Amino acid sequence: MDSLIKDFEKVAKRQRTLKDETSKTLDALIQRLSETKAAIAEGAGPTACAKPANEAKDLAGKLTESYKDMQSVLYKYAKSVEKRFKTDLDNIWDPRAFDDKDDVLCRTLAIHFVREGRFDIAEAFAAETAVQIPETLKAQFLEMFFIQEALRKRDIAPAIQWAARHRGELEKRGSMLEFHLHKLQFVQHLVAGEPLAALEYAKANFGAFPRHLKEIQQLMCSILFASKLSVSPYANLLNPHLWTDIQTTFCRDFCMLLGLSSDSPLFIAVTAGTTALPTIIKMSSIMKDKSGLEWSQQGELPVEIPLIDAYRFHSVFACPVSKEPGTEENPPMMMPCGHVICKESLMRLGKGNLTSRFKCPYCPLESTAAQALRVHL
Amino acid sequence: MDSSKLNHEGLLALDQPLVKVPLEQLKRAFRSSQKHVEKEMAAVSAQLESALAKAAAKPDEACSAIDATLSRLQGLKRKLAEIKTEEDLYVGRTKLRLEHLAEMTRISSADSEAFTRWSKTRLSRILVDYMLRKGLSTSPAKLAADSHIEVAPAHRLDFVDIELFAQSRRIEDALRRRSCAECLQWCSENKSSLKKMKSTLEFSLRLQEYIELVRARNLPQAISHARKFLTPWSDTHMREIQQAMGMLAFSPKTACGAYKALFDDGRWEMLTEQFRADNYALNSLTLQPLLHMTLQAGLSSLKTRTCYQPPTRNINCPVCDADTFGYLAEKLPCAHHVNSCIVCRITGRIMDADNPPLVLPNGQVYSSWALQDMALRNNGAVTCPATGSTFHVSEARKAFIM
């Protein structure tokens, strides 16, 4: 990349100097031509006329040369671009799985814009493609972005109102959002130098959260240090991360109650694809050399694609003995020792007999196939 | 294998149009200015030569010849200034784009804030590309101008090639109006590159013009058109030309297969496709939108055998949504995994040695953090979310999944 940038810098520089050079040379050229004309008009001798004329010819030649020079610099850069980017993107994997699905793709785009809070783009896009955006979805995300914007400005009230309205559902899902919002409000009173107001606030609100008893105790204790919170053991209450974290938590919980993912699924899928494509490109070039077989039609990609942990949404079981993936017909089974292998491997170890004893491949314990328990991951 | 390590080379390869498009444009602009300069400079020298030759005999003529040259030079100056503004645009754009790519090569982990930011910019870019290819104008312009791309507003538009698609849309619209002129003009502007690509677009356009003349029963003009524009292609397209001449004997309503196909209106749609393919190739753009490629790869790498089934549905998994991405992923292959990776269905976290999987007596597996948290709140009782049965947390056993 660096050498490419260096090559390009040369192009940019030459282009700049060529610009000045051209206008200077052209001006000089015009000057010489005018001089030649004047000399001819005066009827000066052939040598007097030829002098500016020859200079003009030299200038013309020089300018042509300068352009040739620029051409070579530009082509050098073009060559290094060619060298750098030679993958043929048109011949990589294209299973054409989206044929006739363009309307759904458009709908996902429209939803993506709504989810990102770019309502005007969503509107424009919907108008241009005749895609319908569900009004309820729009209203829900308008509310979410309104509350989030308030949080960004450190205004907690709208978020607290929302959380109180959905207290039951949030608690069922183990969310601690509401308590953390109250906590921030409490700290805001402290920061504003109103320990009494903080105390009142605590009395009025913390009672609803017996689960957070320990944290409430700490918060109450922090009142003692209200005047010098930043140098107290409670300095972490002032951490600005608490504010960015609460925005993330709020959005996640808000989406969770709607039954939606916290990140835009389009972003997740495209980001996963961006990191997956290099592997797929490499694979497809190898596969093509081999036999040109159409592996995209098979049930599984032929190569493992690295995924970051955050993008692992489902358990995947691969039998440590046979390396086969777990399926409904060949499910994962746990032996009494706790080791899990697939059913086929289990039967093979027991030589097809449910009651014959065999040793676990991973520990000394012996058991029978009948003792194994089917597990759901 | 470290799954969060970024493959910089591979990622750069995906974004080659980003660098190649402005390079092609810059090359084209520069070539045209160079052509002007070379032509005019040669003319200046020649003019001076002849002016000097007749300076003594006919000074008036010599002077007016020089005047003519001077005014041509003024014209050249103007033209070069115009092209220079265009060149400046492409140079500035390339600089920003190279910087944008270089930024990515400095990020080492896929699991980092910096990469998320970069990916958001990239997503906006490929969405704009997709929308432009669909022929939209308002929404992609809005997205390009007001995206979360964290650079100065004036630079945002530099990551997408709106002008290129605007020009292509003009030509496509013309073809849809049954006019070949605009597309032919484009062909002549890019003559040498098209020749290098062995493009037959120009022949197809000329043939279409001929067909339209035959359709209008304007036969003499059709014949002279064929003589002028089709015969230069006789080396490579003799069969098509013969067939085209055969058309003269048939009426547009003919039922005869080969000629019916030539008279068919669908040919215009085909011309549009051909133009689009040649235009993309000429500008190093991919034939398929990058969004298609990336999304297919992404959905496939996320897709598992358990995606569509209600008990294992995960709201964060795009493929699990059967109405949108699940439908798009229908025909795609599943991801391939050599090693087990167990994700807790309650917390969504990956289980490992610190957070080992526990098996309830009914065979359902959850992470120990999830079960312990549930037990803490319910006096040791845990309720299996999948089946609704309740157990005591001490009944859960550790499973070893390798």
Coordinates of N, CA and C in Angstrom, one line a residue, chain A residues 82-171:
Chain A
E82 N -2.1 -2.0 -11.4 CA -2.4 -3.3 -12.0 C -1.8 -4.5 -11.2
K83 N -0.5 -4.2 -10.8 CA 0.2 -5.3 -10.2 C -0.4 -5.6 -8.8
R84 N -0.8 -4.5 -8.1 CA -1.4 -4.6 -6.8 C -2.7 -5.3 -6.8
F85 N -3.6 -4.9 -7.7 CA -5.0 -5.4 -7.8 C -5.2 -6.3 -9.0
K86 N -4.8 -7.5 -8.9 CA -5.0 -8.3 -10.1 C -6.0 -9.4 -9.9
T87 N -6.7 -9.5 -8.8 CA -7.7 -10.4 -8.6 C -8.9 -10.1 -9.5
D88 N -9.4 -11.1 -10.2 CA -10.5 -10.9 -11.1 C -11.8 -11.1 -10.3
L89 N -12.3 -9.9 -9.9 CA -13.5 -10.0 -8.9 C -14.7 -10.6 -9.6
D90 N -14.7 -10.6 -11.0 CA -16.0 -11.1 -11.6 C -16.0 -12.6 -11.6
N91 N -14.9 -13.2 -11.4 CA -14.9 -14.7 -11.5 C -14.9 -15.3 -10.1
I92 N -15.1 -14.6 -9.1 CA -15.1 -15.2 -7.8 C -16.5 -15.7 -7.6
W93 N -16.7 -16.3 -6.4 CA -17.9 -16.9 -6.0 C -19.2 -16.1 -6.3
D94 N -20.1 -16.6 -7.1 CA -21.3 -15.9 -7.3 C -22.4 -16.9 -7.5
P95 N -23.0 -17.4 -6.4 CA -24.0 -18.5 -6.5 C -25.4 -17.9 -7.1
R96 N -25.5 -16.6 -7.3 CA -26.7 -16.0 -7.8 C -27.9 -16.4 -7.0
A97 N -27.7 -16.4 -5.6 CA -28.8 -16.8 -4.7 C -29.8 -15.7 -4.6
F98 N -29.5 -14.5 -5.1 CA -30.5 -13.4 -5.0 C -31.3 -13.2 -6.2
D99 N -31.2 -14.1 -7.2 CA -32.0 -13.9 -8.4 C -33.5 -13.9 -8.0
D100 N -34.2 -12.9 -8.5 CA -35.7 -12.8 -8.2 C -35.9 -12.4 -6.7
K101 N -34.9 -12.0 -6.0 CA -35.2 -11.6 -4.6 C -34.9 -10.2 -4.4
D102 N -34.8 -9.4 -5.5 CA -34.4 -8.0 -5.4 C -35.3 -7.2 -4.5
D103 N -36.7 -7.5 -4.5 CA -37.6 -6.7 -3.7 C -37.3 -6.9 -2.2
V104 N -37.0 -8.2 -1.8 CA -36.7 -8.4 -0.4 C -35.4 -7.7 0.0
L105 N -34.4 -7.7 -0.9 CA -33.1 -7.0 -0.7 C -33.4 -5.6 -0.5
C106 N -34.3 -5.0 -1.3 CA -34.6 -3.6 -1.2 C -35.3 -3.3 0.2
R107 N -36.1 -4.2 0.6 CA -36.8 -4.0 1.9 C -35.8 -4.1 3.0
T108 N -34.8 -5.0 2.9 CA -33.8 -5.0 4.0 C -33.0 -3.7 4.0
L109 N -32.8 -3.1 2.9 CA -32.1 -1.9 2.8 C -32.9 -0.8 3.5
A110 N -34.2 -0.7 3.2 CA -35.0 0.3 3.7 C -35.1 0.2 5.3
I111 N -35.2 -1.1 5.7 CA -35.3 -1.3 7.2 C -34.0 -0.9 7.8
H112 N -32.9 -1.2 7.1 CA -31.6 -0.8 7.6 C -31.5 0.7 7.9
F113 N -31.9 1.5 6.9 CA -31.9 2.9 7.0 C -32.7 3.4 8.2
V114 N -33.9 2.8 8.4 CA -34.7 3.2 9.5 C -34.0 2.8 10.8
R115 N -33.4 1.7 10.9 CA -32.7 1.2 12.1 C -31.5 2.0 12.4
E116 N -30.9 2.7 11.4 CA -29.7 3.5 11.6 C -30.2 4.9 12.0
G117 N -31.5 5.2 12.0 CA -32.0 6.5 12.3 C -31.9 7.5 11.1
R118 N -31.7 6.9 9.9 CA -31.6 7.8 8.7 C -32.9 7.8 8.0
F119 N -33.9 8.5 8.7 CA -35.2 8.4 8.2 C -35.4 9.0 6.8
D120 N -34.7 10.1 6.6 CA -34.9 10.8 5.3 C -34.4 10.0 4.1
I121 N -33.3 9.2 4.4 CA -32.8 8.4 3.3 C -33.8 7.2 3.1
A122 N -34.3 6.7 4.2 CA -35.3 5.6 4.1 C -36.5 6.1 3.3
E123 N -37.0 7.3 3.5 CA -38.1 7.8 2.8 C -37.8 7.9 1.3
A124 N -36.6 8.5 1.0 CA -36.2 8.7 -0.4 C -36.1 7.4 -1.1
F125 N -35.5 6.4 -0.4 CA -35.2 5.1 -1.0 C -36.5 4.4 -1.3
A126 N -37.5 4.5 -0.3 CA -38.8 3.9 -0.4 C -39.5 4.5 -1.6
A127 N -39.4 5.8 -1.7 CA -40.1 6.5 -2.8 C -39.6 6.0 -4.2
E128 N -38.2 5.9 -4.2 CA -37.6 5.5 -5.5 C -37.8 4.1 -5.9
T129 N -38.0 3.2 -4.9 CA -38.1 1.8 -5.2 C -39.5 1.2 -5.0
A130 N -40.4 2.0 -4.5 CA -41.7 1.6 -4.2 C -41.8 0.5 -3.2
V131 N -40.8 0.5 -2.3 CA -40.8 -0.4 -1.1 C -41.6 0.2 0.0
Q132 N -42.4 -0.7 0.7 CA -43.2 -0.2 1.8 C -42.4 -0.3 3.1
I133 N -42.3 0.7 3.9 CA -41.6 0.6 5.2 C -42.8 0.6 6.2
P134 N -42.8 -0.5 7.1 CA -43.9 -0.5 8.1 C -43.9 0.7 9.0
E135 N -45.0 1.4 9.1 CA -45.1 2.6 9.9 C -44.7 2.4 11.3
T136 N -45.2 1.2 11.9 CA -44.9 0.9 13.3 C -43.4 0.9 13.5
L137 N -42.7 0.2 12.6 CA -41.2 0.1 12.8 C -40.6 1.5 12.8
K138 N -41.1 2.4 11.9 CA -40.6 3.8 11.9 C -40.8 4.5 13.2
A139 N -42.1 4.3 13.7 CA -42.5 5.0 14.9 C -41.6 4.5 16.1
Q140 N -41.4 3.1 16.1 CA -40.6 2.6 17.2 C -39.2 3.1 17.2
F141 N -38.6 3.2 16.0 CA -37.2 3.7 16.0 C -37.1 5.2 16.2
L142 N -38.1 5.9 15.8 CA -38.2 7.3 16.1 C -38.1 7.5 17.6
E143 N -38.9 6.7 18.3 CA -38.8 6.8 19.8 C -37.5 6.5 20.3
M144 N -36.9 5.4 19.8 CA -35.6 5.0 20.3 C -34.5 6.0 20.1
F145 N -34.5 6.6 18.9 CA -33.5 7.7 18.6 C -33.7 8.9 19.4
F146 N -35.0 9.2 19.7 CA -35.3 10.4 20.5 C -34.8 10.2 21.9
I147 N -35.0 9.0 22.5 CA -34.5 8.8 23.8 C -33.0 8.7 23.9
Q148 N -32.4 8.1 22.8 CA -30.9 8.0 22.8 C -30.3 9.3 22.7
E149 N -30.9 10.2 21.8 CA -30.4 11.5 21.7 C -30.4 12.3 23.0
A150 N -31.5 12.1 23.7 CA -31.6 12.7 25.1 C -30.5 12.2 26.0
L151 N -30.3 10.9 25.9 CA -29.2 10.3 26.8 C -27.9 10.9 26.4
R152 N -27.7 11.1 25.1 CA -26.4 11.7 24.7 C -26.2 13.1 25.3
K153 N -27.3 13.8 25.4 CA -27.2 15.1 26.0 C -27.3 15.0 27.5
R154 N -27.2 13.8 28.1 CA -27.3 13.6 29.5 C -28.6 13.9 30.1
D155 N -29.6 13.7 29.3 CA -31.0 13.9 29.8 C -31.6 12.5 30.0
I156 N -31.8 12.1 31.3 CA -32.1 10.7 31.5 C -33.6 10.5 31.5
A157 N -34.4 11.6 31.8 CA -35.8 11.4 32.0 C -36.6 10.6 31.0
P158 N -36.4 10.8 29.7 CA -37.2 10.0 28.7 C -36.9 8.5 28.9
A159 N -35.6 8.2 29.1 CA -35.2 6.8 29.2 C -35.8 6.2 30.4
I160 N -35.8 6.9 31.5 CA -36.4 6.4 32.8 C -37.9 6.1 32.6
Q161 N -38.5 7.0 31.9 CA -40.0 6.8 31.7 C -40.2 5.6 30.9
W162 N -39.4 5.4 29.8 CA -39.6 4.2 29.0 C -39.3 3.0 29.8
A163 N -38.2 3.0 30.6 CA -37.8 1.8 31.3 C -38.9 1.4 32.3
A164 N -39.5 2.5 33.0 CA -40.5 2.2 34.0 C -41.7 1.6 33.3
R165 N -42.1 2.1 32.1 CA -43.2 1.5 31.4 C -43.0 0.0 31.1
H166 N -41.8 -0.4 30.8 CA -41.5 -1.7 30.4 C -40.8 -2.5 31.5
R167 N -41.0 -2.1 32.8 CA -40.2 -2.8 33.9 C -40.4 -4.3 33.9
G168 N -41.6 -4.7 33.8 CA -41.9 -6.2 33.9 C -41.1 -7.0 32.8
E169 N -41.3 -6.5 31.5 CA -40.6 -7.2 30.4 C -39.1 -7.2 30.6
L170 N -38.6 -6.0 31.0 CA -37.1 -5.9 31.1 C -36.6 -6.8 32.2
E171 N -37.3 -6.9 33.3 CA -36.8 -7.7 34.4 C -36.9 -9.2 34.1

